[in-house]
mmCIF file of C-alpha atoms in Angstrom:
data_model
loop_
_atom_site.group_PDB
_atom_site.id
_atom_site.type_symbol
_atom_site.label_atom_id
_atom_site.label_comp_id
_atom_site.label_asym_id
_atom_site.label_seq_id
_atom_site.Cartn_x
_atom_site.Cartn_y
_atom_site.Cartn_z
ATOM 1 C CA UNK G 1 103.155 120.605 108.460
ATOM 2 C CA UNK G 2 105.787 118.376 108.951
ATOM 3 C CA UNK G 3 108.860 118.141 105.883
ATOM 4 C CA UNK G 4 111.635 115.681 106.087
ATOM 5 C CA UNK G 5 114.556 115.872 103.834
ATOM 6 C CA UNK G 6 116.707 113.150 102.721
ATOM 7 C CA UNK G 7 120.328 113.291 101.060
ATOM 8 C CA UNK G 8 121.849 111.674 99.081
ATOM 9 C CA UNK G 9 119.468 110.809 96.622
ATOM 10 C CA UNK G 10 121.595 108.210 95.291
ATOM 11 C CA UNK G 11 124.451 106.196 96.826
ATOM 12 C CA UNK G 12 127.439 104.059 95.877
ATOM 13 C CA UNK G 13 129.737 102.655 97.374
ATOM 14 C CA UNK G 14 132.546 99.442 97.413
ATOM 15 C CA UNK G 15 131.156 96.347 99.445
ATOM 16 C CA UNK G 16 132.977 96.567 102.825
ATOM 17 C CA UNK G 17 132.590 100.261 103.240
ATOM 18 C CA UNK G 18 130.267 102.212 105.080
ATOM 19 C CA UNK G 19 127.375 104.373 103.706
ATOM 20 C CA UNK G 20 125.489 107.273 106.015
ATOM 21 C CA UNK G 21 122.158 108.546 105.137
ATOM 22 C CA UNK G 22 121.144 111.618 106.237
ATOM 23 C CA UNK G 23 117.857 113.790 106.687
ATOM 24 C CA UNK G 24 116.514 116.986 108.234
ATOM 25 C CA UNK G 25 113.221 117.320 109.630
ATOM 26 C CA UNK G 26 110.917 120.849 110.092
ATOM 27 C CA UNK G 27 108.509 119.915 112.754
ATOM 28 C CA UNK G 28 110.537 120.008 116.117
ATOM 29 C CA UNK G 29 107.893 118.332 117.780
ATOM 30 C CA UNK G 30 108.402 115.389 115.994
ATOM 31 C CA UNK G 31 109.268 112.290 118.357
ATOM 32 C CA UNK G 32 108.999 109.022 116.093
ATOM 33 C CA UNK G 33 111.936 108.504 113.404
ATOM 34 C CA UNK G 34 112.231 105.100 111.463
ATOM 35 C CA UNK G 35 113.808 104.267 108.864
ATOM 36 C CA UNK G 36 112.542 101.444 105.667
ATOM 37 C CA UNK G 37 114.857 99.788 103.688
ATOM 38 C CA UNK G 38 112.393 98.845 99.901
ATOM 39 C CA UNK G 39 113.759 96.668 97.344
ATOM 40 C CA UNK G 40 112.415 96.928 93.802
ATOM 41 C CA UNK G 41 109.208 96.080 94.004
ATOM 42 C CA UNK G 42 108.445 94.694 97.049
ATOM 43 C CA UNK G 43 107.221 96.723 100.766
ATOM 44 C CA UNK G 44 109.064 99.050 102.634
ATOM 45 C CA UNK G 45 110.515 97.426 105.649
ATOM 46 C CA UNK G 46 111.781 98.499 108.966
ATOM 47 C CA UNK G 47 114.866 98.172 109.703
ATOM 48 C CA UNK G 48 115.700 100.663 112.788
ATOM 49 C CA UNK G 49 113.887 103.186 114.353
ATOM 50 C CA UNK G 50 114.605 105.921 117.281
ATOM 51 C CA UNK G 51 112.907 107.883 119.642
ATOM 52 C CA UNK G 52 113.710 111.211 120.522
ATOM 53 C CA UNK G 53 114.443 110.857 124.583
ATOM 54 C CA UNK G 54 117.502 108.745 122.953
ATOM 55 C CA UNK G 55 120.521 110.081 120.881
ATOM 56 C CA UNK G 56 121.844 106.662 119.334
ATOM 57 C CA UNK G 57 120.668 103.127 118.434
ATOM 58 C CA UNK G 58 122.263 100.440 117.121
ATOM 59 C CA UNK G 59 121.373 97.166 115.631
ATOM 60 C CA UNK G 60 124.302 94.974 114.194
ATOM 61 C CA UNK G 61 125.522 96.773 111.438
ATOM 62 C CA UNK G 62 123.230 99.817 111.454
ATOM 63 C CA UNK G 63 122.897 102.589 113.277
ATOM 64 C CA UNK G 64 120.884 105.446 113.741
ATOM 65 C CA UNK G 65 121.771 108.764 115.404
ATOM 66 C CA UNK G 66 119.687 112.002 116.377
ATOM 67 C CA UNK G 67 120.128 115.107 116.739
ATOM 68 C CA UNK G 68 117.353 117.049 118.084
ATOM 69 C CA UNK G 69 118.770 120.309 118.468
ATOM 70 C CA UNK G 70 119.791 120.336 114.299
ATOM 71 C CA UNK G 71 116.762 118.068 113.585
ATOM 72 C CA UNK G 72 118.515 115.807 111.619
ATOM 73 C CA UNK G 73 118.767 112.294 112.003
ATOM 74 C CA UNK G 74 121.339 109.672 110.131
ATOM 75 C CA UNK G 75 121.417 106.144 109.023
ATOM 76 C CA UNK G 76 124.964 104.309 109.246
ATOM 77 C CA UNK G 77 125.588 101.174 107.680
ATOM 78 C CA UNK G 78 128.786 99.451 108.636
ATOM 79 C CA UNK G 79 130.069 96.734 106.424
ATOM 80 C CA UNK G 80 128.243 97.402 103.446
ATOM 81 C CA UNK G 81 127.181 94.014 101.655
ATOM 82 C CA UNK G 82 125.784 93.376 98.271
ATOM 83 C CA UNK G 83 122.220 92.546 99.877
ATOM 84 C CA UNK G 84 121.914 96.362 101.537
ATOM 85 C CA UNK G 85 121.980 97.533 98.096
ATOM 86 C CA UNK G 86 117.805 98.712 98.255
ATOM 87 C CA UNK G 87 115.956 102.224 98.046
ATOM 88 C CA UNK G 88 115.933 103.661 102.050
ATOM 89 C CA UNK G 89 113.154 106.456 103.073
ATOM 90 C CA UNK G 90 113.551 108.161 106.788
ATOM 91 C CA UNK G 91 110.368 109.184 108.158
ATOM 92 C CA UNK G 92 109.197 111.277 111.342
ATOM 93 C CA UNK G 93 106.291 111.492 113.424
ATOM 94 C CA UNK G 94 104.893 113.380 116.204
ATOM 95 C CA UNK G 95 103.083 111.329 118.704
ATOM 96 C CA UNK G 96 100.802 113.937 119.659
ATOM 97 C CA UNK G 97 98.358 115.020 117.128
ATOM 98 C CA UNK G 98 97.980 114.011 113.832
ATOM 99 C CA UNK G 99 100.485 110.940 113.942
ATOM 100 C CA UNK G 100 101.324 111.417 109.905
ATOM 101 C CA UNK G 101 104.285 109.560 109.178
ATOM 102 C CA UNK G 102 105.979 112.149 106.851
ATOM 103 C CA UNK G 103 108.892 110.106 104.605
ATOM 104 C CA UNK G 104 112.065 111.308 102.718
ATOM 105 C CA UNK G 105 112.293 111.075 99.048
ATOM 106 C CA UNK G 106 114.648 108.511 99.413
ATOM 107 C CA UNK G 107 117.681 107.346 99.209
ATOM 108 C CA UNK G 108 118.853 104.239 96.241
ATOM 109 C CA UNK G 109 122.006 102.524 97.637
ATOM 110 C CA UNK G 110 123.888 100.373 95.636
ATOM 111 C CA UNK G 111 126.787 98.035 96.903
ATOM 112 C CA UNK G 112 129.329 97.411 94.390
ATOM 113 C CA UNK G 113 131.468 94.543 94.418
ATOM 114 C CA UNK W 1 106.413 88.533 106.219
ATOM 115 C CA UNK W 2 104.898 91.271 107.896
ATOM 116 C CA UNK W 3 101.622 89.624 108.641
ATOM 117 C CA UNK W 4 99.927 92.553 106.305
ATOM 118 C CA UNK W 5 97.546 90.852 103.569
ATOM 119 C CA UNK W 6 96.802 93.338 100.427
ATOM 120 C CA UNK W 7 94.454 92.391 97.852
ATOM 121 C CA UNK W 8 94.354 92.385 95.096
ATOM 122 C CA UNK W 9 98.220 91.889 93.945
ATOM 123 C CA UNK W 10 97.481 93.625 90.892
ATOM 124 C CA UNK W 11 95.250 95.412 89.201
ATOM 125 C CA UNK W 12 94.526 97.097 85.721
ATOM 126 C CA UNK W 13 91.200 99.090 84.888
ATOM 127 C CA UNK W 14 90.323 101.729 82.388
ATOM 128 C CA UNK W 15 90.006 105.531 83.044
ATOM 129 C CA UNK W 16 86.850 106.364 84.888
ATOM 130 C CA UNK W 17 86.271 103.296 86.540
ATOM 131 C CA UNK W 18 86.039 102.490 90.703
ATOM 132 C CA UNK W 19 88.222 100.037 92.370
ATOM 133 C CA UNK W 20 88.508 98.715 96.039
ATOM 134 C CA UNK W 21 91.350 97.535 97.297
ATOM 135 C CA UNK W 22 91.658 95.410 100.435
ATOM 136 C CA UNK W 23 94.302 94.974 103.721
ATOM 137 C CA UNK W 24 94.113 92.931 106.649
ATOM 138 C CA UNK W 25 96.063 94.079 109.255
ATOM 139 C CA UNK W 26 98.370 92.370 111.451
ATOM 140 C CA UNK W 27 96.537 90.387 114.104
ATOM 141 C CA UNK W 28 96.327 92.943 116.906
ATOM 142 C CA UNK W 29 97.164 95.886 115.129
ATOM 143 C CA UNK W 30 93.977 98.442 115.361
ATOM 144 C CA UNK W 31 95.633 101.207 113.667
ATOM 145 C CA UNK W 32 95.563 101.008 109.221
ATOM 146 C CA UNK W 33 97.560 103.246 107.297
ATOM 147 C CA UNK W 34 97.278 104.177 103.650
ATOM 148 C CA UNK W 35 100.122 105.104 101.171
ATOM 149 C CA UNK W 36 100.528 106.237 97.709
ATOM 150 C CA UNK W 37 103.961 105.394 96.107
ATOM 151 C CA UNK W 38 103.801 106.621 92.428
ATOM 152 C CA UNK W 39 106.740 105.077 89.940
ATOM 153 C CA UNK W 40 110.407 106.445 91.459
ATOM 154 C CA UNK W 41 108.431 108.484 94.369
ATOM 155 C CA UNK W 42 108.114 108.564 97.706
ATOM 156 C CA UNK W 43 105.438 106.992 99.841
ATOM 157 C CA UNK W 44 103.130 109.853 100.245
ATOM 158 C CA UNK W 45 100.290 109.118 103.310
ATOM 159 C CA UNK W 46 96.770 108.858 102.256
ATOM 160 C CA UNK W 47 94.474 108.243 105.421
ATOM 161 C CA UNK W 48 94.884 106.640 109.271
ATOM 162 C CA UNK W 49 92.546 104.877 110.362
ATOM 163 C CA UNK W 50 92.630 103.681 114.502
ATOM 164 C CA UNK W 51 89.933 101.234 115.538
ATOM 165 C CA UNK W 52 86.981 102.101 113.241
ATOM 166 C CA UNK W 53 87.635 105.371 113.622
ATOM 167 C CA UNK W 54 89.378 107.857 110.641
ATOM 168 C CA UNK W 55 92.353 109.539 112.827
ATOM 169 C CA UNK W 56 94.293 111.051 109.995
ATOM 170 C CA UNK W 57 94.302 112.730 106.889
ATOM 171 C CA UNK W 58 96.948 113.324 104.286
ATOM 172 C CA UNK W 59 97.049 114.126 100.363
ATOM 173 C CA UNK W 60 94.058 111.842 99.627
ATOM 174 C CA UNK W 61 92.097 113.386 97.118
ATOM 175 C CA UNK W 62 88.529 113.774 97.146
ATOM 176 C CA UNK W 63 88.095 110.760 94.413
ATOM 177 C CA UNK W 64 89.401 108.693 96.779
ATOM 178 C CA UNK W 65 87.558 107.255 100.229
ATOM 179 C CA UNK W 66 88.445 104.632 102.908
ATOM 180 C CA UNK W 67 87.377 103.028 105.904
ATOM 181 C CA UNK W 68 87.598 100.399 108.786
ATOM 182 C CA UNK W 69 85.551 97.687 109.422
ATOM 183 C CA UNK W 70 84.694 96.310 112.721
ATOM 184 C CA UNK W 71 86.579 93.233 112.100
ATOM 185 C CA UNK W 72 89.699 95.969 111.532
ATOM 186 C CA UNK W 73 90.431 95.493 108.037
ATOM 187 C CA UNK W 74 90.487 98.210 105.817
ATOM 188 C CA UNK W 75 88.966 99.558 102.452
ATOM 189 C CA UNK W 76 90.374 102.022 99.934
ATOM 190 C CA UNK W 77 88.361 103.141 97.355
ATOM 191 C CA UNK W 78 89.108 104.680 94.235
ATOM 192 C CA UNK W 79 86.885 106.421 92.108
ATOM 193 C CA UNK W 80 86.612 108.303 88.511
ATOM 194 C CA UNK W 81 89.978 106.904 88.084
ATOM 195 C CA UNK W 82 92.596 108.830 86.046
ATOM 196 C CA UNK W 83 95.947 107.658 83.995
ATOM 197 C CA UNK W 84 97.845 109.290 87.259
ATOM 198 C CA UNK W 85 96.424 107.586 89.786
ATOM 199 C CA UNK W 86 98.472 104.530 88.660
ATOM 200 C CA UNK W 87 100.281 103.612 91.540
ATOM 201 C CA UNK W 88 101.726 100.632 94.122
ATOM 202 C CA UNK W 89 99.260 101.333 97.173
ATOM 203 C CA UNK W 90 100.733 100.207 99.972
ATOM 204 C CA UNK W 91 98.340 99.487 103.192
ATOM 205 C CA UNK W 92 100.015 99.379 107.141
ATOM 206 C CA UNK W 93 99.351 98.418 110.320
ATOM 207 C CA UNK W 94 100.010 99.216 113.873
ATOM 208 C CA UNK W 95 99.227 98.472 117.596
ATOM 209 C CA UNK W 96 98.488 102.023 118.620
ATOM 210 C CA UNK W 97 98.918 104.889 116.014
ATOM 211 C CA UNK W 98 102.448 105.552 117.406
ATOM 212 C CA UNK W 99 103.974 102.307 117.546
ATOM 213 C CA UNK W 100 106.011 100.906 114.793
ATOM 214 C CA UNK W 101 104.272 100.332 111.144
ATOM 215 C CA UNK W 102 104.172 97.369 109.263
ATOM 216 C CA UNK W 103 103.793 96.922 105.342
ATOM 217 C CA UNK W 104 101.894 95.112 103.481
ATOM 218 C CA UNK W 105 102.770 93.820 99.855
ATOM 219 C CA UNK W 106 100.934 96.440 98.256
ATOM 220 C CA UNK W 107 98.752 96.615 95.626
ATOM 221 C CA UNK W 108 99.769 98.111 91.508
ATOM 222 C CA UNK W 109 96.833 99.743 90.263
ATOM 223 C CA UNK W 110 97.656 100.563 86.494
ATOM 224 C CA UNK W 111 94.898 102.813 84.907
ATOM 225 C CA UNK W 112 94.982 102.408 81.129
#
């Protein structure tokens, strides 16, 4: 079955800078890739997502890019600001089939001022 | 808001016991999701369901049952309940069961 990895497990950086997130996936027929952004203790929520007939999406200051061929995809947020600092998970899907969203461990961000 | 109702909020019961916990999904949505999210863990998949209909499995275990009404909202039960199955169960919704998933608020079972 599927198996997505996600690195780094933790993440700081200064406020202004940029932080990448990056993870490998197993099934190369997977086709679905978002990513969640949680805060402590509240529901994951979407904050980008891709498909794979595109390499690159981009919504204000994040970004997502794929790479099919590797099967890895990456998170990019330009920026950074003291409300990004939250827990991340990547996930992948395949369309056809079983349609299990299979998520990272995730990643804990923290923006520091 | 994601348009996801979970109920309860919370939830604390003794070992051995049977729960049910509750989502609505978002209007239009016909495809519910289950998740597991133990304390600094992932969200690992429990069960899909798409318009009544159980579409996919994951690491639910066999204490554990769901399904989908006709009105589309979705049950999770939880049986013979043990310490470990304390968790934050998270419910989801979709249009179709590729389309983008929404969260609810979840629900934190605590097993004492």
């Amino acid at each position: 079955g599927e198996n997505v990895e996600q690195h780094p497990s933790t993440l700081s950086v200064q406020e202004g800078d940029s932080a990448v997130i990056k993870c490998t996936y197993s099934d190369s027929a997977s086709n679905y890739f978002p990513w969640y952004k949680q805060e402590l203790g509240k529901r994951p929520q979407l904050i980008i997502d891709i498909r794979s007939n595109v390499g690159e999406k981009k919504d204000q200051r994040i970004a997502v890019t794929l790479n099919k061929t590797a099967k890895h995809f990456s998170l990019h947020i330009t920026e950074t600001q003291p409300e990004d600092s939250a827990v991340y998970f990547c996930a992948a899907l395949r369309i056809q089939g079983a349609q299990k969203l299979v998520f990272g461990q995730g990643t804990r961000l923290t923006i520091n001022p | 808001d994601s348009g996801v109702t979970q109920t309860p909020k919370h939830l604390i019961t003794a070992t051995g016991q049977r729960v049910t916990l509750r989502c609505s999904p978002r209007s239009g949505d016909l495809s519910v999701y289950w998740y597991q999210q133990s304390l600094d863990q992932g969200l690992q998949f429990l069960i899909q369901y798409y318009n009544g209909e159980e579409r996919a499995k994951g690491n639910i275990l066999e204490r554990f049952s769901a399904q989908q009404f006709p009105d589309l909202h979705s049950e999770l039960n939880l049986s013979s309940l043990e310490l470990g199955d304390s968790a934050l169960y998270f419910c989801a919704s979709s249009v179709m069961p590729h389309y983008e998933q929404y969260f609810g608020p979840g629900t934190r079972l605590t097993v004492t």
